[in-house]
PDB file of C-alpha atoms and ligand atoms in Angstrom:
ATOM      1  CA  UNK A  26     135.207  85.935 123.220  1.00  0.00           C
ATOM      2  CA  UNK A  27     131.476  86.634 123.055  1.00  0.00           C
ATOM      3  CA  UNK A  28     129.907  88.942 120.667  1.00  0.00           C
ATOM      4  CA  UNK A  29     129.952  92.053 122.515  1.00  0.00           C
ATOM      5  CA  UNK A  30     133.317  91.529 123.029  1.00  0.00           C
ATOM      6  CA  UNK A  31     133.983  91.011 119.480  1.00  0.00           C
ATOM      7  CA  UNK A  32     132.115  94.457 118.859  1.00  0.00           C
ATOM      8  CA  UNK A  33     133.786  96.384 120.814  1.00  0.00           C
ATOM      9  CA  UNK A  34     137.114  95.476 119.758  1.00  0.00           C
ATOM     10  CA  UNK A  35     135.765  96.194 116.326  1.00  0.00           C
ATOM     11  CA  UNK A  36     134.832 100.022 117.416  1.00  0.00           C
ATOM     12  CA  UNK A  37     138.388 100.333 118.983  1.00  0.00           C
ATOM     13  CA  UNK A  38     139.939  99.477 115.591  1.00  0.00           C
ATOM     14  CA  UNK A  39     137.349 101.825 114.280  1.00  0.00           C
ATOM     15  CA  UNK A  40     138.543 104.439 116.225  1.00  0.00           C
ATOM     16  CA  UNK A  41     142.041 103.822 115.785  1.00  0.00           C
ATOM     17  CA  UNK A  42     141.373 104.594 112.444  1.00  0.00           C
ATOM     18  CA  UNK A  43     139.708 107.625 112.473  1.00  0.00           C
ATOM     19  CA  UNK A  44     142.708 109.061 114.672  1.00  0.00           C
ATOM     20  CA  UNK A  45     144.880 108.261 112.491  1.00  0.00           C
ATOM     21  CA  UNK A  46     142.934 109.964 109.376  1.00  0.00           C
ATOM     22  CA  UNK A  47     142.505 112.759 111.365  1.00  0.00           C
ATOM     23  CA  UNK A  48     146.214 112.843 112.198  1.00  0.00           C
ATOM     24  CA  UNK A  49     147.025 112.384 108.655  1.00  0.00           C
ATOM     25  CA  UNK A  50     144.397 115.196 107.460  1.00  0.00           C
ATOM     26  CA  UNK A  51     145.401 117.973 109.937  1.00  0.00           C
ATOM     27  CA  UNK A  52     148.905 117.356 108.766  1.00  0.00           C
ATOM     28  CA  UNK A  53     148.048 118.004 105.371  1.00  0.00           C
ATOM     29  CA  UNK A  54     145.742 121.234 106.525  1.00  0.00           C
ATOM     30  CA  UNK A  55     149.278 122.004 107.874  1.00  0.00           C
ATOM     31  CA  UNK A  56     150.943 121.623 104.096  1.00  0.00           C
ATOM     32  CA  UNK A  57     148.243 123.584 102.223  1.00  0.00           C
ATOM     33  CA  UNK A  58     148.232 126.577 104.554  1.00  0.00           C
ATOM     34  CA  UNK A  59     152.661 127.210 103.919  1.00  0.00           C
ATOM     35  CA  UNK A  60     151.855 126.127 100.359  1.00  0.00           C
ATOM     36  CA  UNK A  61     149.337 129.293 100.299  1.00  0.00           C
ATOM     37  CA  UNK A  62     151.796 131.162 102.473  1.00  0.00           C
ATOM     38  CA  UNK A  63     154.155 130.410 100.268  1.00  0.00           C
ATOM     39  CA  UNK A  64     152.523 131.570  96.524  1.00  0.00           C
ATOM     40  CA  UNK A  65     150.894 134.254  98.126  1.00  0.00           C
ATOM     41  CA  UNK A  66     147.507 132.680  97.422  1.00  0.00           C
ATOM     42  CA  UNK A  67     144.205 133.397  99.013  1.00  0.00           C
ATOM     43  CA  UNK A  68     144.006 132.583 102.396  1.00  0.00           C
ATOM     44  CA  UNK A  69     140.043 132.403 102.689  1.00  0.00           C
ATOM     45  CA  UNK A  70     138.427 130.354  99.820  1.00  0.00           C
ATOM     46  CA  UNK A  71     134.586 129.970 100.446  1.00  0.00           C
ATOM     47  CA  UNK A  72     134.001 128.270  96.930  1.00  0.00           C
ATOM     48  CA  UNK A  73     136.680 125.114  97.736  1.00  0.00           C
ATOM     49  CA  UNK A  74     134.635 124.710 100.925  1.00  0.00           C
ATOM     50  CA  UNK A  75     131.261 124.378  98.990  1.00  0.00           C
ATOM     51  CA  UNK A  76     132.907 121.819  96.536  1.00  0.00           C
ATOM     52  CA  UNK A  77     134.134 119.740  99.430  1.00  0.00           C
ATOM     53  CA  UNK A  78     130.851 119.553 100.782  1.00  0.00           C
ATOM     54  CA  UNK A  79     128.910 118.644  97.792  1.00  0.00           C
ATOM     55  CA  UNK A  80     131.711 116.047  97.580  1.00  0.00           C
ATOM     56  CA  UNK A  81     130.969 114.589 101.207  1.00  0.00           C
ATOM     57  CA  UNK A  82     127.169 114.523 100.062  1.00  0.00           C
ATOM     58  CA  UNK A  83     127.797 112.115  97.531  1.00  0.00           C
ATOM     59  CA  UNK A  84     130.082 109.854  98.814  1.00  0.00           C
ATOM     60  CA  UNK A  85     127.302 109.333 101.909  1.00  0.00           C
ATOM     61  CA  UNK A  86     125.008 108.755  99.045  1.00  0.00           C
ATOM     62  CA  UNK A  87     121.729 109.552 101.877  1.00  0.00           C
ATOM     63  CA  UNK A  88     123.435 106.985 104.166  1.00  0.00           C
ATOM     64  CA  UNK A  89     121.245 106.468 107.295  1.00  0.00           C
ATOM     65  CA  UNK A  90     123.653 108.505 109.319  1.00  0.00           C
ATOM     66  CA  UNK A  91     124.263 110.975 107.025  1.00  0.00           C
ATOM     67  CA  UNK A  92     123.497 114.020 109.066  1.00  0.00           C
ATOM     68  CA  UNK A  93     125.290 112.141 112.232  1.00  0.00           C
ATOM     69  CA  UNK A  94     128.354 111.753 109.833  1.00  0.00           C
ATOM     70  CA  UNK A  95     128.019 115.696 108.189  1.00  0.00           C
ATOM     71  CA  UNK A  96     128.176 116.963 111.473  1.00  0.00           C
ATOM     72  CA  UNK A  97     130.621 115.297 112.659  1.00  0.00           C
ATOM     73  CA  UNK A  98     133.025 116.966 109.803  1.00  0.00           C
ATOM     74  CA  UNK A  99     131.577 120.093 110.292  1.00  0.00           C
ATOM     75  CA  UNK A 100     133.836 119.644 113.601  1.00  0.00           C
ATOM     76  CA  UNK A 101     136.886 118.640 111.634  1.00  0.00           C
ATOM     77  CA  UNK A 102     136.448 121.349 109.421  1.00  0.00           C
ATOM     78  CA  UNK A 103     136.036 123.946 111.942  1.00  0.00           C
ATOM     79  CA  UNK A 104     139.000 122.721 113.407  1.00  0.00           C
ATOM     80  CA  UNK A 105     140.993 122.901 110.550  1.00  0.00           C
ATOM     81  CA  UNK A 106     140.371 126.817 110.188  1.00  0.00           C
ATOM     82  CA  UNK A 107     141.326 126.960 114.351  1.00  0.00           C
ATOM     83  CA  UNK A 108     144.369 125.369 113.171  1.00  0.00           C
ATOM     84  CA  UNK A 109     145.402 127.610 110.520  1.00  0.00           C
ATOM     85  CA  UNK A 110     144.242 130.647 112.300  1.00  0.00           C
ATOM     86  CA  UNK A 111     146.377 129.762 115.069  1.00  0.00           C
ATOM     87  CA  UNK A 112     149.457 129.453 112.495  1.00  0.00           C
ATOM     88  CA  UNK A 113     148.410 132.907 111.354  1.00  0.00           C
ATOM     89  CA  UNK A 114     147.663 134.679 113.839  1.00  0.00           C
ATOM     90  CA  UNK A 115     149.309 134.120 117.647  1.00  0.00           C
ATOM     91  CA  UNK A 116     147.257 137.771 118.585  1.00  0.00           C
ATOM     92  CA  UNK A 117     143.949 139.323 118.617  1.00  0.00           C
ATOM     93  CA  UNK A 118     142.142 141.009 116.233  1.00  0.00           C
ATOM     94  CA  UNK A 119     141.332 144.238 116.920  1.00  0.00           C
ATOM     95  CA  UNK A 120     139.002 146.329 114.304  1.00  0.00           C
ATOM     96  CA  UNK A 121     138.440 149.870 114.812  1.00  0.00           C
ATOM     97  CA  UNK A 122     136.909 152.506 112.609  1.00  0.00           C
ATOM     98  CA  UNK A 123     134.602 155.086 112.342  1.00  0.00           C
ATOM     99  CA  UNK A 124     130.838 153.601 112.804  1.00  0.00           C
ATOM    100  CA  UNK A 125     129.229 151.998 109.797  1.00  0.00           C
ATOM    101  CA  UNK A 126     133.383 151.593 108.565  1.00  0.00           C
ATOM    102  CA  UNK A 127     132.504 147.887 108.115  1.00  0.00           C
ATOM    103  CA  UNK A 128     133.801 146.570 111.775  1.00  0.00           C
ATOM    104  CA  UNK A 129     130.459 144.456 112.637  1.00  0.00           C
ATOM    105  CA  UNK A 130     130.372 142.689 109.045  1.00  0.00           C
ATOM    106  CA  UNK A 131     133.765 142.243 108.502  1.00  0.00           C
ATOM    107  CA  UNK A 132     134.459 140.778 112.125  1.00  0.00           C
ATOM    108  CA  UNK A 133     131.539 138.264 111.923  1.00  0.00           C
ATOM    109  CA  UNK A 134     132.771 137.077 108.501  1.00  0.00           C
ATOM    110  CA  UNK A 135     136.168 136.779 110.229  1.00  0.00           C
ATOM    111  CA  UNK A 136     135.307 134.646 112.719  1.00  0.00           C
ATOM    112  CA  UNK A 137     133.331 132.609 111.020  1.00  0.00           C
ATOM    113  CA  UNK A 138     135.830 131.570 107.859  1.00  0.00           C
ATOM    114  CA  UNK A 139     138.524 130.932 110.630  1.00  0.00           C
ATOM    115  CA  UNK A 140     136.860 129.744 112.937  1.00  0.00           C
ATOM    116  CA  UNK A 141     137.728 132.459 115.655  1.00  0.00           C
ATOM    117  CA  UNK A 142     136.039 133.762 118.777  1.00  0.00           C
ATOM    118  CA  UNK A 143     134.485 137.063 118.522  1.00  0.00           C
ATOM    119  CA  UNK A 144     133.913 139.553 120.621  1.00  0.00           C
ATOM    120  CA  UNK A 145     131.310 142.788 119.606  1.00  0.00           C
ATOM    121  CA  UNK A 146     132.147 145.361 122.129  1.00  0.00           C
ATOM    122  CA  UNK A 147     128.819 146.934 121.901  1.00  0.00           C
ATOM    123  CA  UNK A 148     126.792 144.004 122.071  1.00  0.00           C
ATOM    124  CA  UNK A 149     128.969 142.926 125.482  1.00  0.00           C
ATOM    125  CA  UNK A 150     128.364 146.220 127.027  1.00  0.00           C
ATOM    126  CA  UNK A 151     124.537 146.530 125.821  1.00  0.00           C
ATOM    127  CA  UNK A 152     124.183 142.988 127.476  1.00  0.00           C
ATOM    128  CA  UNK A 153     125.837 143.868 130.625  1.00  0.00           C
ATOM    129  CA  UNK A 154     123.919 146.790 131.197  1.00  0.00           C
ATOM    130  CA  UNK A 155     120.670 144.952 130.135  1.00  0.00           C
ATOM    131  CA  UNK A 156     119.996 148.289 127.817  1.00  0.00           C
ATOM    132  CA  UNK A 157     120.785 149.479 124.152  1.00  0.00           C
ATOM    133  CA  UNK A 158     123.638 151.925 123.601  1.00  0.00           C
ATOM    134  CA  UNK A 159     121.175 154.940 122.907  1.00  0.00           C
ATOM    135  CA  UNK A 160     119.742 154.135 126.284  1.00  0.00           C
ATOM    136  CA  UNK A 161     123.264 153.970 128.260  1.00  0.00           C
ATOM    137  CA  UNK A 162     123.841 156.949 126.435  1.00  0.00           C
ATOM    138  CA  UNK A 163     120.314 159.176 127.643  1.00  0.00           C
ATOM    139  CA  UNK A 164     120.404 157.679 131.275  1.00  0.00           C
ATOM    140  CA  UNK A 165     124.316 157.462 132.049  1.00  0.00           C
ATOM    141  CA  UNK A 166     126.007 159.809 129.838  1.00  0.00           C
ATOM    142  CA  UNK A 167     128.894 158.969 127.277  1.00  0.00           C
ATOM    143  CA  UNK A 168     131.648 159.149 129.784  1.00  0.00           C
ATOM    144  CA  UNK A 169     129.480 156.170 131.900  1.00  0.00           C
ATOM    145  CA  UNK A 170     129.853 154.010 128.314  1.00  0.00           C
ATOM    146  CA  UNK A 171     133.048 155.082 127.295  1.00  0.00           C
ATOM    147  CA  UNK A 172     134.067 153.647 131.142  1.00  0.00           C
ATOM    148  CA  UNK A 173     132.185 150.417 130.663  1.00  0.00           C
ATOM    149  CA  UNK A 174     134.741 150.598 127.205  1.00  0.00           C
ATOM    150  CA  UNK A 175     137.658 151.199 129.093  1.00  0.00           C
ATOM    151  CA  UNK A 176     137.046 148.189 131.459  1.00  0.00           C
ATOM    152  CA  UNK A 177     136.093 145.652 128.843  1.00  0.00           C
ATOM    153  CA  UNK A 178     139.166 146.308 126.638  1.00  0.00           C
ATOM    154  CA  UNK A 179     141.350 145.511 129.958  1.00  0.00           C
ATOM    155  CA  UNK A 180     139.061 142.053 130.500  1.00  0.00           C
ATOM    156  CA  UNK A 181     139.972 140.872 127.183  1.00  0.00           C
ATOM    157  CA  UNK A 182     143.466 140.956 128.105  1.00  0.00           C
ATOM    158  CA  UNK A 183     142.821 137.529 128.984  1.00  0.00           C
ATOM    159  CA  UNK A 184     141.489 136.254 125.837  1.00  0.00           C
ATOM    160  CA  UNK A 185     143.476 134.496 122.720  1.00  0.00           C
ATOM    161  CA  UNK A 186     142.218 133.588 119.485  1.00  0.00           C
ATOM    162  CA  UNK A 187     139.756 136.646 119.372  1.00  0.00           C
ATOM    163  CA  UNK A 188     138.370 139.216 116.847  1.00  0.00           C
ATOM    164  CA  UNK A 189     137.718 142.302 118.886  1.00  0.00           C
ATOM    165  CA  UNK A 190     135.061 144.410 116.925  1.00  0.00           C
ATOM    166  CA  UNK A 191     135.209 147.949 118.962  1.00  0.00           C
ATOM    167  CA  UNK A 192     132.817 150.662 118.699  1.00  0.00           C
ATOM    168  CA  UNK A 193     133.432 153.410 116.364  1.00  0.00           C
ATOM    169  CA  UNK A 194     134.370 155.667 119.986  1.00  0.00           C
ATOM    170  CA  UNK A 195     136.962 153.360 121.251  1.00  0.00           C
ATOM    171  CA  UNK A 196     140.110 155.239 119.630  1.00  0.00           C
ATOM    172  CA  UNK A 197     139.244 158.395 121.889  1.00  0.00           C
ATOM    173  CA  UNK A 198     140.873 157.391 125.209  1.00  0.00           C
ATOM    174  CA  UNK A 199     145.041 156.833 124.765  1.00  0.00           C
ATOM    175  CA  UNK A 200     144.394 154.123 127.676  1.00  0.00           C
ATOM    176  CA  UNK A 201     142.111 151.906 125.420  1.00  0.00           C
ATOM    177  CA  UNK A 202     144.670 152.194 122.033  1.00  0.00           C
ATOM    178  CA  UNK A 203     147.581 151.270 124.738  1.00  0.00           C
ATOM    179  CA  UNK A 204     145.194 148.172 125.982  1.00  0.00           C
ATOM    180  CA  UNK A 205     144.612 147.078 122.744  1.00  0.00           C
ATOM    181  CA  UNK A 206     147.903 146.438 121.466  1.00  0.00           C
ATOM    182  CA  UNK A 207     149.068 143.791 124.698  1.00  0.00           C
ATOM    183  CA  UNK A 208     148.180 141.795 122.739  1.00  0.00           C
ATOM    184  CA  UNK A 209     146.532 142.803 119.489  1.00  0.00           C
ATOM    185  CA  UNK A 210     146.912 143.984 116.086  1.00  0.00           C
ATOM    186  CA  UNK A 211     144.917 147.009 115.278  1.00  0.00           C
ATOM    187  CA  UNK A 212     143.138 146.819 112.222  1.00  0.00           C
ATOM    188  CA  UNK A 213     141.856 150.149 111.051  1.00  0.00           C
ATOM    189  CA  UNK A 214     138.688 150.302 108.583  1.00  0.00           C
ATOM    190  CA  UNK A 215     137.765 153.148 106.381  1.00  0.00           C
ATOM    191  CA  UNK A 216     134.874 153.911 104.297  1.00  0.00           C
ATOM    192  CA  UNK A 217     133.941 157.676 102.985  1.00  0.00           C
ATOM    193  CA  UNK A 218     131.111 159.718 104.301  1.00  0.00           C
ATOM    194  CA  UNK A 219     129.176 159.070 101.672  1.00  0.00           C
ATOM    195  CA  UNK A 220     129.542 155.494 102.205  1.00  0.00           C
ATOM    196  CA  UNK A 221     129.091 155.367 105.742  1.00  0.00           C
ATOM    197  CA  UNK A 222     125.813 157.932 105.685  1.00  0.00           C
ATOM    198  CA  UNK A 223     124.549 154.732 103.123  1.00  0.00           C
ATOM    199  CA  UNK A 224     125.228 152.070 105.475  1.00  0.00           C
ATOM    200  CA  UNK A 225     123.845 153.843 108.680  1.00  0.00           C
ATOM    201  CA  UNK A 226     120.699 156.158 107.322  1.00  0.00           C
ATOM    202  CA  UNK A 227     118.575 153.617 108.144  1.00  0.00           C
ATOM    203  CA  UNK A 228     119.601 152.564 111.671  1.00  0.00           C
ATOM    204  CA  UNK A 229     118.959 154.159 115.042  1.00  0.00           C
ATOM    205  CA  UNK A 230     121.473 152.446 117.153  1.00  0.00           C
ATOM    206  CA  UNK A 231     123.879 155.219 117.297  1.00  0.00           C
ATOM    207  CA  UNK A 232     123.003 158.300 119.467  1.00  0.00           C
ATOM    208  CA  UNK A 233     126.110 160.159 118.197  1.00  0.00           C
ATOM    209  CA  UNK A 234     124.168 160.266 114.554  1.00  0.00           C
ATOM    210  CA  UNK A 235     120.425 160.384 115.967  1.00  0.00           C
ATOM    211  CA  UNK A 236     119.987 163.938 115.604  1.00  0.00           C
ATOM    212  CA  UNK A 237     123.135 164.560 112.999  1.00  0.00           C
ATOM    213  CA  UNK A 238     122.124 161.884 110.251  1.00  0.00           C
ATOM    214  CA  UNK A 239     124.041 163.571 107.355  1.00  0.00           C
ATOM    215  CA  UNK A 240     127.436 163.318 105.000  1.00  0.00           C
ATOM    216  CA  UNK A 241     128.361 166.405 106.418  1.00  0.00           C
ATOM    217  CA  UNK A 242     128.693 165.729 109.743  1.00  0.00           C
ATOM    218  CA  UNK A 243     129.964 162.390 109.484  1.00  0.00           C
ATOM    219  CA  UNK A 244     132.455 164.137 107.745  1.00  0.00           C
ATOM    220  CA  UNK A 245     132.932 166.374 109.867  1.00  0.00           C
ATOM    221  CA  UNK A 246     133.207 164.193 112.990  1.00  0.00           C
ATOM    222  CA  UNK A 247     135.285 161.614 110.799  1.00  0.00           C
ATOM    223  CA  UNK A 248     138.133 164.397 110.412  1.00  0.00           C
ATOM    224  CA  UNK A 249     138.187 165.173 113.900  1.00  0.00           C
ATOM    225  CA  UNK A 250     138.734 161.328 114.924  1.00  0.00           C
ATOM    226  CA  UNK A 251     140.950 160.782 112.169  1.00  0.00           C
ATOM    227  CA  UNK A 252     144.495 161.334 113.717  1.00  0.00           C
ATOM    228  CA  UNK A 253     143.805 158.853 116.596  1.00  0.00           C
ATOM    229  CA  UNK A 254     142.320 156.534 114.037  1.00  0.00           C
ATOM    230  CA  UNK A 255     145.448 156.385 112.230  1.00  0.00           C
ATOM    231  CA  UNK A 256     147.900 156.547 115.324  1.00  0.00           C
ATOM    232  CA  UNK A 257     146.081 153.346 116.729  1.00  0.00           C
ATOM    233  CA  UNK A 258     146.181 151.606 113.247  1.00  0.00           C
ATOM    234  CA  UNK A 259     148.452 148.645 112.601  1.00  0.00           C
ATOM    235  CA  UNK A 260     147.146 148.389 109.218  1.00  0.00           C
ATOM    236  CA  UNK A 261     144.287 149.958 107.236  1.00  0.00           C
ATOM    237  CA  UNK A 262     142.117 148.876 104.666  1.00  0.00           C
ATOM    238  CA  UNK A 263     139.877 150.879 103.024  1.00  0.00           C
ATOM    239  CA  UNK A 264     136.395 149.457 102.301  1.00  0.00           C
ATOM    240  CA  UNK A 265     134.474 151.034  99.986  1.00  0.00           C
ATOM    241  CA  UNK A 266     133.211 149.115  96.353  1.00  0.00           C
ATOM    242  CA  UNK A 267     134.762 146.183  98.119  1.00  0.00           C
ATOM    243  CA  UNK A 268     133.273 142.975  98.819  1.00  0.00           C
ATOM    244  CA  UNK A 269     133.594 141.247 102.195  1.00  0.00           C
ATOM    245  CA  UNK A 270     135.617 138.706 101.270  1.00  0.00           C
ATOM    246  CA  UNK A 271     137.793 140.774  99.448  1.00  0.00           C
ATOM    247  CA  UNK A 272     138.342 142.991 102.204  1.00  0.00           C
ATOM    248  CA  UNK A 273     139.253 139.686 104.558  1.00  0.00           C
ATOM    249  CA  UNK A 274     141.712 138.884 102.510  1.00  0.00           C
ATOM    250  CA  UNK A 275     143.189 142.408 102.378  1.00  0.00           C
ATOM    251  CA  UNK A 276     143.370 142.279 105.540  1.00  0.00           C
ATOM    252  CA  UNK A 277     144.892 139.124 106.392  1.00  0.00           C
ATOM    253  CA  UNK A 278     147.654 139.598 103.785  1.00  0.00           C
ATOM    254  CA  UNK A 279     148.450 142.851 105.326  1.00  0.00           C
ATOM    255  CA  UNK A 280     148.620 141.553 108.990  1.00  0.00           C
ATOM    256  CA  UNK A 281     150.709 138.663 107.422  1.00  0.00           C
ATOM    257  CA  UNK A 282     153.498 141.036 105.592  1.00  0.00           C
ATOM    258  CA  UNK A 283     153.198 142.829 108.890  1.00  0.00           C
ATOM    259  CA  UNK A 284     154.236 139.722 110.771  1.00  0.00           C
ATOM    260  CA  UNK A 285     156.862 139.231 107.975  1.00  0.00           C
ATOM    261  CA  UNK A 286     158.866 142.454 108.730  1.00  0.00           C
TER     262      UNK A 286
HETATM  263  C1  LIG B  22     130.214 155.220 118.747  1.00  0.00           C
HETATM  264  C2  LIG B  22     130.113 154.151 117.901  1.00  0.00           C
HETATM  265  C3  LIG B  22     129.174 153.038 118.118  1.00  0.00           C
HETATM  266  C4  LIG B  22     128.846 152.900 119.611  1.00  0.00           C
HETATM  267  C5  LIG B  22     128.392 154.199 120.182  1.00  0.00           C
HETATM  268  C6  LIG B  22     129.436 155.316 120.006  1.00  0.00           C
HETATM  269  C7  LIG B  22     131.157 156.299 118.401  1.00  0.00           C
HETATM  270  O1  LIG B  22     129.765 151.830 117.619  1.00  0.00           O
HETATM  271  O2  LIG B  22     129.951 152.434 120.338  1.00  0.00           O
HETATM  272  O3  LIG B  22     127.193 154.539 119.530  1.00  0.00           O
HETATM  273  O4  LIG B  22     131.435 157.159 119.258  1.00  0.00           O
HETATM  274  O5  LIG B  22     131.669 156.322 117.260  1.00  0.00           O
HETATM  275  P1  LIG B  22     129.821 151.445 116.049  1.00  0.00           P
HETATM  276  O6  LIG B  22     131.040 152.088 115.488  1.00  0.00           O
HETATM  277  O7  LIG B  22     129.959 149.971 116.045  1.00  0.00           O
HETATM  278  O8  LIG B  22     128.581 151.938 115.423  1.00  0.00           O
END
């Protein structure tokens, strides 16, 4: 056997290896998510991540290849949050609420920590169009957008392993609630006026508020939409004084006890 030979039987072995780590650690990704299952414990834990990757630092000790070998378990990781999402969750996602309820930040967070696909309704539909919402809304109308809604809710039928963030509208049309649920759970947000006129004052994406920037009518408007809010919602989870992570958590456990009834 020459050298190269010798090599690459080496890498095989090498490989064979890191299969069967990998086999060994996804099993115990596997153990830790029904131990948490099973004491109730916290689902998402951001500060065991950042000790496990100080951890991996020093072990590489500024290897050569460290960044070739970080990235590589940035993969594994990410993987091991598809995995347990998967366990958790066989359906979408689906957040609705009034706007500024929390949908955007809470979604993003979401899909980050488990490492699911996300969808932003009004991003899609902004893209599509090649315009911003408050321009869809001046040159088409809101019935035009609340269409585009309508058809994109039906398109994502198709997709699995998603957090749907929807605009703060979506809830208006029976159809879109009815779409939804195929093969969602409906996650309702809620934050007061007060808090929602703090998180939007500043922001002009929103041509229902452009001219109407004020507690009272997002009160106002909030009571009006608040039936079909609450009809569509699975679960709710109120938001305000609440950190992100805390309301993640809410809301996982609730979808969870859900499942478990
Ligand atoms: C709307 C909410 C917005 C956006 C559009 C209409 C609404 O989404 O879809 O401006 O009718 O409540 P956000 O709730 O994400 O702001």
């Amino acid at each position: 056997m020459n050298d190269l030979e010798l090599y690459r039987e080496q890498l095989a072995l090498c490989d064979d290896k890191i299969i069967d780590a990998l086999m060994e650690r996804y099993a115990i990704v596997e153990q830790i998510m029904a131990y948490k299952e099973e004491y109730g414990m916290a689902i998402l834990q951001p500060a065991q991540e950042a000790k496990q990757e100080r951890r991996w630092k020093e072990r590489m000790n500024s290897h050569r290849h460290q960044d070739e070998i970080y990235n590589v378990f940035q993969r594994i990781v990410r993987n091991s949050k598809r995995i347990q999402a998967r366990k958790l969750f066989s359906y979408n996602i689906v957040l609705i609420g009034f706007m500024g309820s929390g949908k955007t930040t809470i979604s993003d967070y979401l899909s980050t920590t488990l490492a699911m696909n996300i969808v932003e309704m009004d991003q899609v539909i902004a893209e599509r169009e090649e315009m911003s919402i408050p321009d869809i809304f001046s040159t088409y109308g809101e019935d035009y957008f609340r269409d585009k809604e309508t058809k994109l809710l039906m398109e994502l039928q198709k997709s699995r392993d998603t957090i749907i963030s929807c605009g703060g509208g979506v809830v208006l049309r029976e159809e879109n609630v009815q779409e939804m649920k195929k093969n969602g759970r409906v996650v309702l947000l809620t934050a007061s006026p007060q808090t929602v006129y703090d998180r939007v004052k500043d922001n002009n994406d929103r041509p229902i508020l452009a001219q109407n920037k004020n507690v009272e009518f997002i009160a106002d408007l909030m009571e009006k939409r608040r039936e079909k809010y609450e009809a569509a919602a699975d679960v709710v989870v109120q938001t305000d004084g609440k950190s992100v992570l805390e309301i993640c958590e809410e809301l996982i456990k609730k979808l969870l006890e859900m499942d478990e009834s």
